[in-house]
Coordinates of C-alpha atoms in Angstrom, one line a residue:
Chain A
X1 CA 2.1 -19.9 6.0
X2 CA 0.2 -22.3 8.2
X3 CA -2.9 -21.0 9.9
X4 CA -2.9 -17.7 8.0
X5 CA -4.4 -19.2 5.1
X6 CA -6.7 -22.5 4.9
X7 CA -6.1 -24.9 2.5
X8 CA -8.7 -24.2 -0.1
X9 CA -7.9 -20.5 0.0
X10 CA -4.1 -21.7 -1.2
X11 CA -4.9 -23.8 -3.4
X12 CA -7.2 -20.9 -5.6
X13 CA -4.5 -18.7 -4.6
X14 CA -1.7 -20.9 -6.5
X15 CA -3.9 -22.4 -9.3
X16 CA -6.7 -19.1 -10.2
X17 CA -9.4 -20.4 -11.7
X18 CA -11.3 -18.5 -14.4
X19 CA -8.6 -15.6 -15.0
X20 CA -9.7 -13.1 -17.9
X21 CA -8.1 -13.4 -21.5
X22 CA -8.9 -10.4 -22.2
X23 CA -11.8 -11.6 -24.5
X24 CA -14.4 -9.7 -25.4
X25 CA -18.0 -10.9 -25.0
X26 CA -21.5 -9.7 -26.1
X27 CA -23.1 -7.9 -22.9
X28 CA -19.9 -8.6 -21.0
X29 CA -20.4 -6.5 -17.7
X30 CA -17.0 -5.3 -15.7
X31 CA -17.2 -4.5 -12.2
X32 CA -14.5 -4.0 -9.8
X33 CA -14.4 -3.6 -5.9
X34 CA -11.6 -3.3 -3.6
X35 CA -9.4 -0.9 -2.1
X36 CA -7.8 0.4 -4.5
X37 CA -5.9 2.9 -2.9
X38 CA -4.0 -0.3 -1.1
X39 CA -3.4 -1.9 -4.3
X40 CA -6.3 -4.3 -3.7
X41 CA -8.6 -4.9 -6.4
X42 CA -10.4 -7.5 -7.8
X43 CA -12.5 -7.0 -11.3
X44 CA -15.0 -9.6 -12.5
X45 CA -16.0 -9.8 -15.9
X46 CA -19.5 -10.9 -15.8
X47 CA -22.2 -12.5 -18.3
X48 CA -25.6 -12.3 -16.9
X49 CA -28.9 -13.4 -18.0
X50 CA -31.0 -10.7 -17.3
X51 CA -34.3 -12.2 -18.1
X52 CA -33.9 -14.7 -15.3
X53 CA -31.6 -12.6 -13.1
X54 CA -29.1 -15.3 -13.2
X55 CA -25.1 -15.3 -13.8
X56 CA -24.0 -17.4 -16.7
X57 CA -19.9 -17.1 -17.3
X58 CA -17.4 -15.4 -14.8
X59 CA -13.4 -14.4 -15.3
X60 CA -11.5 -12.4 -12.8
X61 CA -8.5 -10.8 -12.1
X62 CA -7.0 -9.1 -8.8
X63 CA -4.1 -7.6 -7.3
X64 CA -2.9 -7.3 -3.8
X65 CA -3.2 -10.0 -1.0
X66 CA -3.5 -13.6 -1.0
X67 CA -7.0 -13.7 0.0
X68 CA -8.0 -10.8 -2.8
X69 CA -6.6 -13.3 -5.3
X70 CA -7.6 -16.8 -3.7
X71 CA -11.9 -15.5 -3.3
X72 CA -11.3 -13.8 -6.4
X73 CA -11.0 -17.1 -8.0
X74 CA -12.8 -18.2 -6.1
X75 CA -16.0 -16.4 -6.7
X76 CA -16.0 -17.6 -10.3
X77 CA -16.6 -20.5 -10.0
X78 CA -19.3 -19.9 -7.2
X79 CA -21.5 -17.4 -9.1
X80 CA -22.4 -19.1 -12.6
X81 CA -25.8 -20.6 -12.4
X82 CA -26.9 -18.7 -9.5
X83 CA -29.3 -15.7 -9.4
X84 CA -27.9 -12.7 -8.0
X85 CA -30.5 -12.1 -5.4
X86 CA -29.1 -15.7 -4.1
X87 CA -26.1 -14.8 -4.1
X88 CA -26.4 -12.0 -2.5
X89 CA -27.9 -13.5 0.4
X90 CA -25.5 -16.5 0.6
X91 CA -21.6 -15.3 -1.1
X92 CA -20.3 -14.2 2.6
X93 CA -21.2 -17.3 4.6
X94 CA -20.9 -19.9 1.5
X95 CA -17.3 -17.9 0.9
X96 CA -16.3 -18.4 4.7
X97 CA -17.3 -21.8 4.9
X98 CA -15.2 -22.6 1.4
X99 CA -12.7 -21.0 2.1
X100 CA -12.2 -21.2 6.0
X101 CA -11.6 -17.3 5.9
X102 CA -10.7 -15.8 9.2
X103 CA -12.3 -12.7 10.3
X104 CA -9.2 -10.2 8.8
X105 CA -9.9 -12.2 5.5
X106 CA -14.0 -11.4 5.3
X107 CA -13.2 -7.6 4.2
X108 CA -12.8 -8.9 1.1
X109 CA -16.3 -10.8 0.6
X110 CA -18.0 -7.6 1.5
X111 CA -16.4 -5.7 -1.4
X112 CA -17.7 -8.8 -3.6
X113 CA -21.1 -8.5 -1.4
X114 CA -21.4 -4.7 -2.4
X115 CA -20.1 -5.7 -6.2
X116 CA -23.2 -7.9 -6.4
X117 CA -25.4 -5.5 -5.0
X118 CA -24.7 -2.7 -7.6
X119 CA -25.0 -5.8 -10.2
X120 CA -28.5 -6.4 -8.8
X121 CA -29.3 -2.8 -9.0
X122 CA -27.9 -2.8 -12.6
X123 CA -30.4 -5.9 -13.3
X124 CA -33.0 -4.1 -11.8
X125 CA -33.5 -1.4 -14.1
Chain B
X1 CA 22.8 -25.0 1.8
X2 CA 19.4 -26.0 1.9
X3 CA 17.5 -26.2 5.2
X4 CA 15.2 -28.7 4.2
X5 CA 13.4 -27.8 0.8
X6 CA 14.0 -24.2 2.0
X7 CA 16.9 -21.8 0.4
X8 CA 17.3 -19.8 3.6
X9 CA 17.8 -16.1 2.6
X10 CA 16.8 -14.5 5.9
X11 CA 19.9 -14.0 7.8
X12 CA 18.8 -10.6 9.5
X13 CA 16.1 -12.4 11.0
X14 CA 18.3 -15.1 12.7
X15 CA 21.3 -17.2 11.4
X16 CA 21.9 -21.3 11.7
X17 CA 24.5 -21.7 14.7
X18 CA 27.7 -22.6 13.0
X19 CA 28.8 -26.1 13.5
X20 CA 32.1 -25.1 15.5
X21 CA 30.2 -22.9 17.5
X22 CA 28.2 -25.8 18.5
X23 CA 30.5 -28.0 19.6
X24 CA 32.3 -25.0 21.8
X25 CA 29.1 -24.8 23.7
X26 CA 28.1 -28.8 23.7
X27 CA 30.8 -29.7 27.0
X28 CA 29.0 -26.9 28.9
X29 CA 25.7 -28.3 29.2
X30 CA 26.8 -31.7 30.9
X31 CA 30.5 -32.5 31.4
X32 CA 31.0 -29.2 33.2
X33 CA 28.2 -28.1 34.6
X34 CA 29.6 -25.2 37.1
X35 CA 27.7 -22.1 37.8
X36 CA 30.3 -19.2 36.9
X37 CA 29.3 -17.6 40.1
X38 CA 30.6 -20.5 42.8
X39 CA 33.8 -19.7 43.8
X40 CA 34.3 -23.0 46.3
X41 CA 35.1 -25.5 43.1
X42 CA 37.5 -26.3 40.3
X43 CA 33.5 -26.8 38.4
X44 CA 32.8 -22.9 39.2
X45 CA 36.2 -21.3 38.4
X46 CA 35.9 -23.5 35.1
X47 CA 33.1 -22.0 33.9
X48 CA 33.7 -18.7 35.2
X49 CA 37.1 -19.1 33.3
X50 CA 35.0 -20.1 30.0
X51 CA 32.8 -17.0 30.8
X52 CA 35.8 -14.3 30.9
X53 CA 37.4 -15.9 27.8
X54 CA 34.1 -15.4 26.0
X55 CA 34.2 -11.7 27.3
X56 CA 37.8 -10.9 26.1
X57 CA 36.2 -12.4 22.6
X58 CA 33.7 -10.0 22.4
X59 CA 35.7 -7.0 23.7
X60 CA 37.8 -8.5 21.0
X61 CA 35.7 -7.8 18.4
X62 CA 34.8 -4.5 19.6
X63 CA 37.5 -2.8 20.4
X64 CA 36.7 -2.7 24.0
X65 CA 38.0 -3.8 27.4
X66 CA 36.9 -6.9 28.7
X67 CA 35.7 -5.5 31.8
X68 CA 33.6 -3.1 29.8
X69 CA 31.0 -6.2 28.6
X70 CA 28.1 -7.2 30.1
X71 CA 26.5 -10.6 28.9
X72 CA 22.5 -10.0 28.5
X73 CA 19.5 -12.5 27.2
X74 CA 19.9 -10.9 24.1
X75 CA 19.9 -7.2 22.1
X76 CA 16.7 -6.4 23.1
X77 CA 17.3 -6.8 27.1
X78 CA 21.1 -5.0 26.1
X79 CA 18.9 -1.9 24.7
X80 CA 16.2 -1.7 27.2
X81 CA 19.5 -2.0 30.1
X82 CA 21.4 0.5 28.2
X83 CA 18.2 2.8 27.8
X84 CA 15.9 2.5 30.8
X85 CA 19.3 2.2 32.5
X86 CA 20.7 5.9 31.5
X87 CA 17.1 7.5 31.6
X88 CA 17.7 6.0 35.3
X89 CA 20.9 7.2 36.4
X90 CA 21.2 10.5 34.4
X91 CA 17.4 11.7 35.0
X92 CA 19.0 14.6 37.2
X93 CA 21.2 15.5 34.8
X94 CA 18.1 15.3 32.0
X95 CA 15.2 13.5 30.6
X96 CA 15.9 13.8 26.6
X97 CA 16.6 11.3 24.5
X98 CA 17.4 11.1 20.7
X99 CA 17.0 8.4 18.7
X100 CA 16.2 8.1 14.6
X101 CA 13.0 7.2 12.7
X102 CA 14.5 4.1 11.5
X103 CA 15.8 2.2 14.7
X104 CA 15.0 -1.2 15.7
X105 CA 11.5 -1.7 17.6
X106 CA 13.2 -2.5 20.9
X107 CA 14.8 1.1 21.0
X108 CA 11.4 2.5 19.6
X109 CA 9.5 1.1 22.2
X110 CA 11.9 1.1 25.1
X111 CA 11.7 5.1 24.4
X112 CA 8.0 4.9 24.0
X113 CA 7.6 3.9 27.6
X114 CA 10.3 5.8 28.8
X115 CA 7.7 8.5 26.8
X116 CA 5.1 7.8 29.1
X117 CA 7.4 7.9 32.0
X118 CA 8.3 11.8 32.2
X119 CA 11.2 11.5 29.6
X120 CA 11.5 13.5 26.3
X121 CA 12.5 11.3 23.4
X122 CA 12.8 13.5 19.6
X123 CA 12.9 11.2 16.9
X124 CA 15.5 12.3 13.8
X125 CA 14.0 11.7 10.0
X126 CA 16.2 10.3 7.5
X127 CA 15.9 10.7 3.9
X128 CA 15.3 8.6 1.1
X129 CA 18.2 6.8 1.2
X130 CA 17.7 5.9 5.0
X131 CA 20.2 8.5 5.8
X132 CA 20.5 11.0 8.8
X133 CA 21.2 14.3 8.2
X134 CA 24.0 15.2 10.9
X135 CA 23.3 18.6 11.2
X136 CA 19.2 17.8 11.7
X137 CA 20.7 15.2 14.7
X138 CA 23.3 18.2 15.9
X139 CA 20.1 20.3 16.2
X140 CA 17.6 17.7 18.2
X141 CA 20.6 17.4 20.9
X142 CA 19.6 19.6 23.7
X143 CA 21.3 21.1 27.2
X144 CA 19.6 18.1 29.0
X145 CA 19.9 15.4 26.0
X146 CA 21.6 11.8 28.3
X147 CA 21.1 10.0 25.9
X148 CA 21.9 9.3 21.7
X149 CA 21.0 6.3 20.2
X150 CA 21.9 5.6 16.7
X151 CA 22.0 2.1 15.3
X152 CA 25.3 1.2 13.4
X153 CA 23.2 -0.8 10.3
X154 CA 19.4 -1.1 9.8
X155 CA 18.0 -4.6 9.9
X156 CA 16.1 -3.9 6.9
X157 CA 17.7 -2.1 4.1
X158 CA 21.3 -2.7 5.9
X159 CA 22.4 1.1 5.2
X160 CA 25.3 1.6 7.5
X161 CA 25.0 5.2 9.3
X162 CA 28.1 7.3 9.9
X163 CA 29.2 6.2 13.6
X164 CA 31.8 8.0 13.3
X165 CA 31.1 11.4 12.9
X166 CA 27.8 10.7 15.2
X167 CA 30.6 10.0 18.2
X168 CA 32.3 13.3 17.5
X169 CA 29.5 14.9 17.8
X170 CA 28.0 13.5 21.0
X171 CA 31.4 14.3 22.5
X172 CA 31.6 17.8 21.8
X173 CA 28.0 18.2 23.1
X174 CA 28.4 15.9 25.9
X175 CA 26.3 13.5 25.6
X176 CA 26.5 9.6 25.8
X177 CA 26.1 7.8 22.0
X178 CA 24.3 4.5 22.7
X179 CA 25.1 2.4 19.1
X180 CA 22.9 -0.8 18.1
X181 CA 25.1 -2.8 16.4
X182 CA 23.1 -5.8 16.3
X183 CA 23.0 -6.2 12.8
X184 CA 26.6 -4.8 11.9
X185 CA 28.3 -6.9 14.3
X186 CA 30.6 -9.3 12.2
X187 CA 30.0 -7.3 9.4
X188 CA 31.5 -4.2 9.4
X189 CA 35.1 -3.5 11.9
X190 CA 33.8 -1.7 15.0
X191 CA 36.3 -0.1 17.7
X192 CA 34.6 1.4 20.4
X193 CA 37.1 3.7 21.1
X194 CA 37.5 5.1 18.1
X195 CA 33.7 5.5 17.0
X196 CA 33.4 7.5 20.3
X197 CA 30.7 5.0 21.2
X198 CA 29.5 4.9 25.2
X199 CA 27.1 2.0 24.9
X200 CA 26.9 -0.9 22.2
X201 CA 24.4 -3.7 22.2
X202 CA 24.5 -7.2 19.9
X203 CA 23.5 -10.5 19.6
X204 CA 24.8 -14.2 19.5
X205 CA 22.3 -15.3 16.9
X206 CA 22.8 -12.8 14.1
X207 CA 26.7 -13.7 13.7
X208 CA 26.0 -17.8 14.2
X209 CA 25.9 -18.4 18.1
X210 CA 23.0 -19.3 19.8
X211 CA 19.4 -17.5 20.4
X212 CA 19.1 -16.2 24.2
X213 CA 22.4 -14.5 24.7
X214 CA 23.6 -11.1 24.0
X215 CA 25.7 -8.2 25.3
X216 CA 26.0 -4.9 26.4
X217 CA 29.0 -3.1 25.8
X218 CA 29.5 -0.1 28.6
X219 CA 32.0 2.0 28.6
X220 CA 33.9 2.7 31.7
X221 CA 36.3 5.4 31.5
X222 CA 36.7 8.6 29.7
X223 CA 34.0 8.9 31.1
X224 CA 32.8 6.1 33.0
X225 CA 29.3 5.4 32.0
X226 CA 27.1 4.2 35.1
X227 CA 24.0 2.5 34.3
X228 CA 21.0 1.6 36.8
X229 CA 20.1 -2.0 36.5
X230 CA 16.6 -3.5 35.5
X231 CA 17.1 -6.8 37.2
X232 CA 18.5 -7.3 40.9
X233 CA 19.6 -10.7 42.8
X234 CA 23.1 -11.2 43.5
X235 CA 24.9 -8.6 42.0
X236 CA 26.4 -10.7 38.7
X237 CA 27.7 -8.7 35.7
X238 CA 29.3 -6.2 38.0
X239 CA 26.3 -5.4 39.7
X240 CA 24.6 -4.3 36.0
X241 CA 23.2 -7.3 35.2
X242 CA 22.3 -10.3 38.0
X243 CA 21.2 -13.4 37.1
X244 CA 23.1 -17.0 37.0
X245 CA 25.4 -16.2 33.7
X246 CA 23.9 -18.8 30.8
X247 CA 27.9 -20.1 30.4
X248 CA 27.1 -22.3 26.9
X249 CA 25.1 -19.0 25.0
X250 CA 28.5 -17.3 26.8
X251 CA 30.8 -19.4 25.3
X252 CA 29.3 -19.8 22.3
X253 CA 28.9 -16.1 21.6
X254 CA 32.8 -16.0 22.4
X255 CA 33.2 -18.1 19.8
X256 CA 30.9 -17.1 17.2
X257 CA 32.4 -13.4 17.1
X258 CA 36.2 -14.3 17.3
X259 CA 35.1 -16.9 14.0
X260 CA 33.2 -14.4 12.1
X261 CA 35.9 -11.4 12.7
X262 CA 38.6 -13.9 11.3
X263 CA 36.4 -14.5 8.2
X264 CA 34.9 -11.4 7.8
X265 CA 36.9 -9.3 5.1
X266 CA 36.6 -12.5 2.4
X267 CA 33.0 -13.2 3.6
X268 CA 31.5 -10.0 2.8
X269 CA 33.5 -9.9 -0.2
X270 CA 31.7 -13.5 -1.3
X271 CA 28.1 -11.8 0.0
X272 CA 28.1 -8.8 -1.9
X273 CA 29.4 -10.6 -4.7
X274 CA 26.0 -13.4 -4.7
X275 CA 23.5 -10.3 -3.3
X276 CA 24.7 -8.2 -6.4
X277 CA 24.2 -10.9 -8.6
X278 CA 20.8 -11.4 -7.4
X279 CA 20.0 -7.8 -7.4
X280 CA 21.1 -7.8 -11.6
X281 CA 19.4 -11.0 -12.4
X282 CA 16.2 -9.9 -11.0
X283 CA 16.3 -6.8 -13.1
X284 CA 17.7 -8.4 -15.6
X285 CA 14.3 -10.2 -16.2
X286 CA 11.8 -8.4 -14.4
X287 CA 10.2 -4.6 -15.0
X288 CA 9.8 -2.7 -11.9
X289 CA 12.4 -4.3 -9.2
X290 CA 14.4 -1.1 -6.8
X291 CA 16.4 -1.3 -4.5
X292 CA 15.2 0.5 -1.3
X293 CA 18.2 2.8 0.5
X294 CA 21.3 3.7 -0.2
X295 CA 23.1 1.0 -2.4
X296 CA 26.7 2.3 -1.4
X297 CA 26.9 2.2 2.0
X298 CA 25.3 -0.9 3.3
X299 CA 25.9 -4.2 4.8
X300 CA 27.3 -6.8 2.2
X301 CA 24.7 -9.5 2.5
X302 CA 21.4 -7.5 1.9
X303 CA 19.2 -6.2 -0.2
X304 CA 15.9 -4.6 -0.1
X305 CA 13.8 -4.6 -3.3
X306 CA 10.3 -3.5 -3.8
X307 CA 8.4 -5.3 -6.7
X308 CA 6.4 -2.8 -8.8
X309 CA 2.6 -3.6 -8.2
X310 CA 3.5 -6.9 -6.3
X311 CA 2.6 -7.2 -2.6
X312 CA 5.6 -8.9 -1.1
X313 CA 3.4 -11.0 1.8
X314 CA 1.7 -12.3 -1.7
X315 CA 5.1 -12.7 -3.7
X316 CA 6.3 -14.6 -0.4
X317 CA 3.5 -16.9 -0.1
X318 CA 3.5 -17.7 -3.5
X319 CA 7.0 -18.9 -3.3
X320 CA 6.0 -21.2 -0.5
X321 CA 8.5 -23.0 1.6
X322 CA 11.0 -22.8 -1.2
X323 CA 12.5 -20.0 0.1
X324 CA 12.7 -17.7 3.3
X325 CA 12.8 -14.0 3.3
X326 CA 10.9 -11.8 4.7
X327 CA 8.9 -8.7 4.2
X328 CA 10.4 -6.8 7.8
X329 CA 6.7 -6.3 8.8
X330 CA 4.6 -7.2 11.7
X331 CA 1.6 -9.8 10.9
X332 CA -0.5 -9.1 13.5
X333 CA -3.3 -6.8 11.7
X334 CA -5.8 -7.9 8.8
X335 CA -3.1 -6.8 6.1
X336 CA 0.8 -6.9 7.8
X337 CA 1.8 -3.3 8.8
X338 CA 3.9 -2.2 6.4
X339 CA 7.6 -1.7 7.1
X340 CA 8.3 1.7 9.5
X341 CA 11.8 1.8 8.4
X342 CA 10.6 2.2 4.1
X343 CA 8.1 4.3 5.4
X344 CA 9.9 6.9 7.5
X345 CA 12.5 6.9 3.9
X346 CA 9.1 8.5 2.3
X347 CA 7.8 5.3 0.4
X348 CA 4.2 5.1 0.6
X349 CA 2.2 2.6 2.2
X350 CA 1.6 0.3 -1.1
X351 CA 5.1 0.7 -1.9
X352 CA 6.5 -0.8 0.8
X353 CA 4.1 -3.6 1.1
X354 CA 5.7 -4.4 -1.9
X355 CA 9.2 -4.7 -0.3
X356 CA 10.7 -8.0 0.5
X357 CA 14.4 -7.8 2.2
X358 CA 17.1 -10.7 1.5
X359 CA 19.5 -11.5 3.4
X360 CA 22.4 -13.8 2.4
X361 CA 24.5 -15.7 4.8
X362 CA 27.4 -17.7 5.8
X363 CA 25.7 -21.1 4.1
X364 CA 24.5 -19.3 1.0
X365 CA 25.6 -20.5 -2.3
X366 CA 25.9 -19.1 -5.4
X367 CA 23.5 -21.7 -7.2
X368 CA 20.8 -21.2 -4.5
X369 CA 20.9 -17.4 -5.6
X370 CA 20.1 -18.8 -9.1
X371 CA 17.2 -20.8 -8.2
X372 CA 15.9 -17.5 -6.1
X373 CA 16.1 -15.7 -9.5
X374 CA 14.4 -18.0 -11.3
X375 CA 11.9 -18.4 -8.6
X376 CA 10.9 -14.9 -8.1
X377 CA 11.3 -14.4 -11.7
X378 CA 8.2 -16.8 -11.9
X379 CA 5.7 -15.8 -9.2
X380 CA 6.5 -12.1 -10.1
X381 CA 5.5 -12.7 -13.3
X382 CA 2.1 -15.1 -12.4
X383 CA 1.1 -12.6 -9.9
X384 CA 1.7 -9.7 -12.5
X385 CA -0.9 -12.1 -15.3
X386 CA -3.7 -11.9 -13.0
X387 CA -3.2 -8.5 -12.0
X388 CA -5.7 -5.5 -13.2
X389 CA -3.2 -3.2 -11.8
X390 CA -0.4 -4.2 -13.5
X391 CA -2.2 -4.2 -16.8
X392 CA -3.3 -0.6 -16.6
X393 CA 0.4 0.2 -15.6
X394 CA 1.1 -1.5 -19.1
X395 CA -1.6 0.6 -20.7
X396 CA 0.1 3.7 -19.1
X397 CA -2.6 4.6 -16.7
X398 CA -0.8 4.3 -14.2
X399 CA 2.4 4.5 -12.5

């Protein structure tokens, strides 16, 4: 699989960080972006601190290709600490850079790019 | 055998060249380096005495005469000559070919550009066992139908269509039956004669000879099928084919088919015997493993199974280099195109992205089909603990 997938991309893919127990949390938000008519998904499980705008705990899970499962690992341990507006701004390049996605692999940071917008929508109001 | 780390389970793809195959070809690159085509040295008639043994070996093990074989680069130049070749000669006579939904890209595209080059070409559905309805193929045959072309196995499920009765009925409506037998060569028995076959392509490196070299079987009487060449330059292959003849990929396809025909019968006995075990011991432990296509009729070494909710591109990277199979799809698009051959049997797009064909070989052994088990068992099931999908399929939302 050489030169499909990078390195770091493989390694979140074999070893996912962060994967939901199923545990519930007080305020616990669930979001979930993909295409899942393709049988790609990917659903975070979020705590946010909505006073400050910031994400404190993330778990995932995701179905369908390498990539949806290697950034959806990925992502939790690149959103806790951050506020959302940030991440917004920064998830697609930071996530390109980490991950040395390739151009057929960045449709799956826009779904988490819309995810987080809704999120900040959510925080909004 | 292990290749490396790898348990090699893709056999359809290509095979290993078997070791006496090898060392038929090895004299043939230096100690005698004649060109089959010089007639004015003991070197040349060597060769070209290496070249017509390696022809009455693969008439051999098709039921053909000698002089009715045509050596080739391969099955895809043997489909494109047998295609491009008939739309050719017979354009007079008509410009409609018939071929099936499930055939082997080289037929699909050869007919695509013959498509876009003033031919007709109706393409005959199969069902969900990766049949063809004979009557629905009767019907598509027209007044000015040249061409047939059915392929004896498919590379990707291995369902075996009925040649047979396919021959019969070209015959009785005149027209010529064109049969890739690429993947059923060495498998199944083929007799040209009696399969009422005009043209027949296969391969060296999917029965253990080497890459490069193929053939093209053309029949030449009752009735004598004429063909118009794709390549000119010295006349070579009975003016069908010219090129300098590549006498080691001869010899060693010679060689590779007259083996494999000897050990056939107790080989595919030993194959089906290793892919049914793997077929029960995945389903033994998994939920959700099927077998795409008919499970009756179909080659001995291979199996098609779709994993419930699993994509197979992801099942197969996460078994690494451990072992190689493949998912019988194109890579060349942001997700792999899924397979046309699951798709044309009605499986939807997701479901055969979730398809991964094995195919066992000549150096599989039973312990390595063990370790696949346990293998898949694994990744299935870590891919399936992650998975939001598969946990709402638990729930029973979905199915």
């Amino acid at each position: 699989m050489k030169g499909r997938y990078s390195p770091e991309l493989l390694n979140h893919f074999h070893l996912p960080r962060n994967p939901w127990d199923g545990k519930q949390h007080p305020g616990l938000r669930i979001l979930e972006c993909g295409e899942p008519e393709k049988g790609e998904i990917i659903v975070l499980y979020l705590l946010a601190d909505d006073q400050r705008g910031t994400i404190k705990r993330c778990w995932f899970r995701a179905a369908g290709s390498v990539e949806t499962i290697g950034i959806g690992s990925w992502v939790t341990t690149y959103v806790p600490g951050k506020r959302v507006r940030e991440i917004l701004e920064n998830l697609e390049g930071d996530a390109r850079s980490a991950l040395g996605l390739t151009p057929n692999q960045w449709r799956v940071t826009k779904w988490l790019a819309r995810l987080f917008d809704k999120l900040d929508e959510e925080m909004q109001i | 055998m292990k290749f490396g780390q790898t348990i090699y389970l893709d056999y359809n793809a290509t095979t290993p060249v078997d070791p006496r195959v090898i060392e038929s070809i090895q004299p043939w690159f230096f100690e005698k380096p004649g060109n089959a085509a010089s007639r004015s040295h003991a070197m040349g008639w060597m060769a070209e005495e290496a070249v017509e043994q390696a022809r009455a070996q693969t008439a051999a093990a098709i039921g053909a005469k000698p002089g009715e074989i045509v050596f080739t680069s391969g099955a895809t130049e043997a489909v494109n000559l047998a295609i491009k070749g008939i739309g050719a000669r017979y354009a007079r006579k008509g410009r409609h070919f018939v071929i099936v939904a499930t055939e082997h890209q080289a037929v699909l595209d050869t007919c695509t550009y013959l498509a876009k080059h003033g031919f007709e070409v109706t393409v005959v559905d199969v069902n969900a066992e990766g049949h063809i309805d004979i009557e629905e193929l009767a019907a598509a045959i027209r007044e000015d139908t040249v061409l047939v072309s059915v392929m004896m196995a498919n590379n990707e499920t291995g369902v075996i269509h009925p040649v047979e009765k396919i021959g019969d009925l070209c015959a009785e409506r005149n027209t010529l039956f064109f049969c890739d037998a690429t993947q059923a060569a060495g498998k199944v028995p083929i007799d040209v004669e009696s399969m009422g076959i005009h043209l027949l392509a296969l391969s060296a490196h999917k029965v253990y000879g080497p890459k490069g070299v193929g053939a093209l079987y053309v029949r030449q009487s009752a009735p004598r099928v004429q063909l118009t060449p794709l390549f000119h330059g010295g006349g070579h292959e009975g003016d069908m084919r010219s090129g300098t003849l590549n006498v080691p990929a001869i010899v060693g396809l010679g060689c590779a088919l007259e083996i494999t025909a000897a050990e056939r019968d107790r080989e595919n006995k030993r194959l089906a015997g290793m892919r049914d075990r793997l077929e029960a011991g995945l389903r033994e432990h998994l939920e959700g493993v099927y077998v795409n296509g008919d499970t009756e009729n179909r080659l001995p070494h291979v199996t098609n199974l779709r994993f419930l909710h699993v994509q197979g591109d992801t099942l197969m990277t996460r078994m690494g280099s451990s072992v190689a199979v493949s998912s019988g799809s194109a890579c060349a698009s942001a997700l792999a195109e899924p397979s046309h051959v699951l798709l044309s049997m009605g499986l939807s797009e997701r479901e055969a992205r979730s398809s991964i064909r094995f195919s066992l070989g000549r150096f599989t052994e039973p312990d390595e089909i063990e370790e696949v088990i346990r293998l898949v068992v694994r990744e299935v099931e870590a891919l399936r603990d992650v998975s939001p999908v598969w946990e709402m399929y638990k729930a029973g939302m979905l199915d």
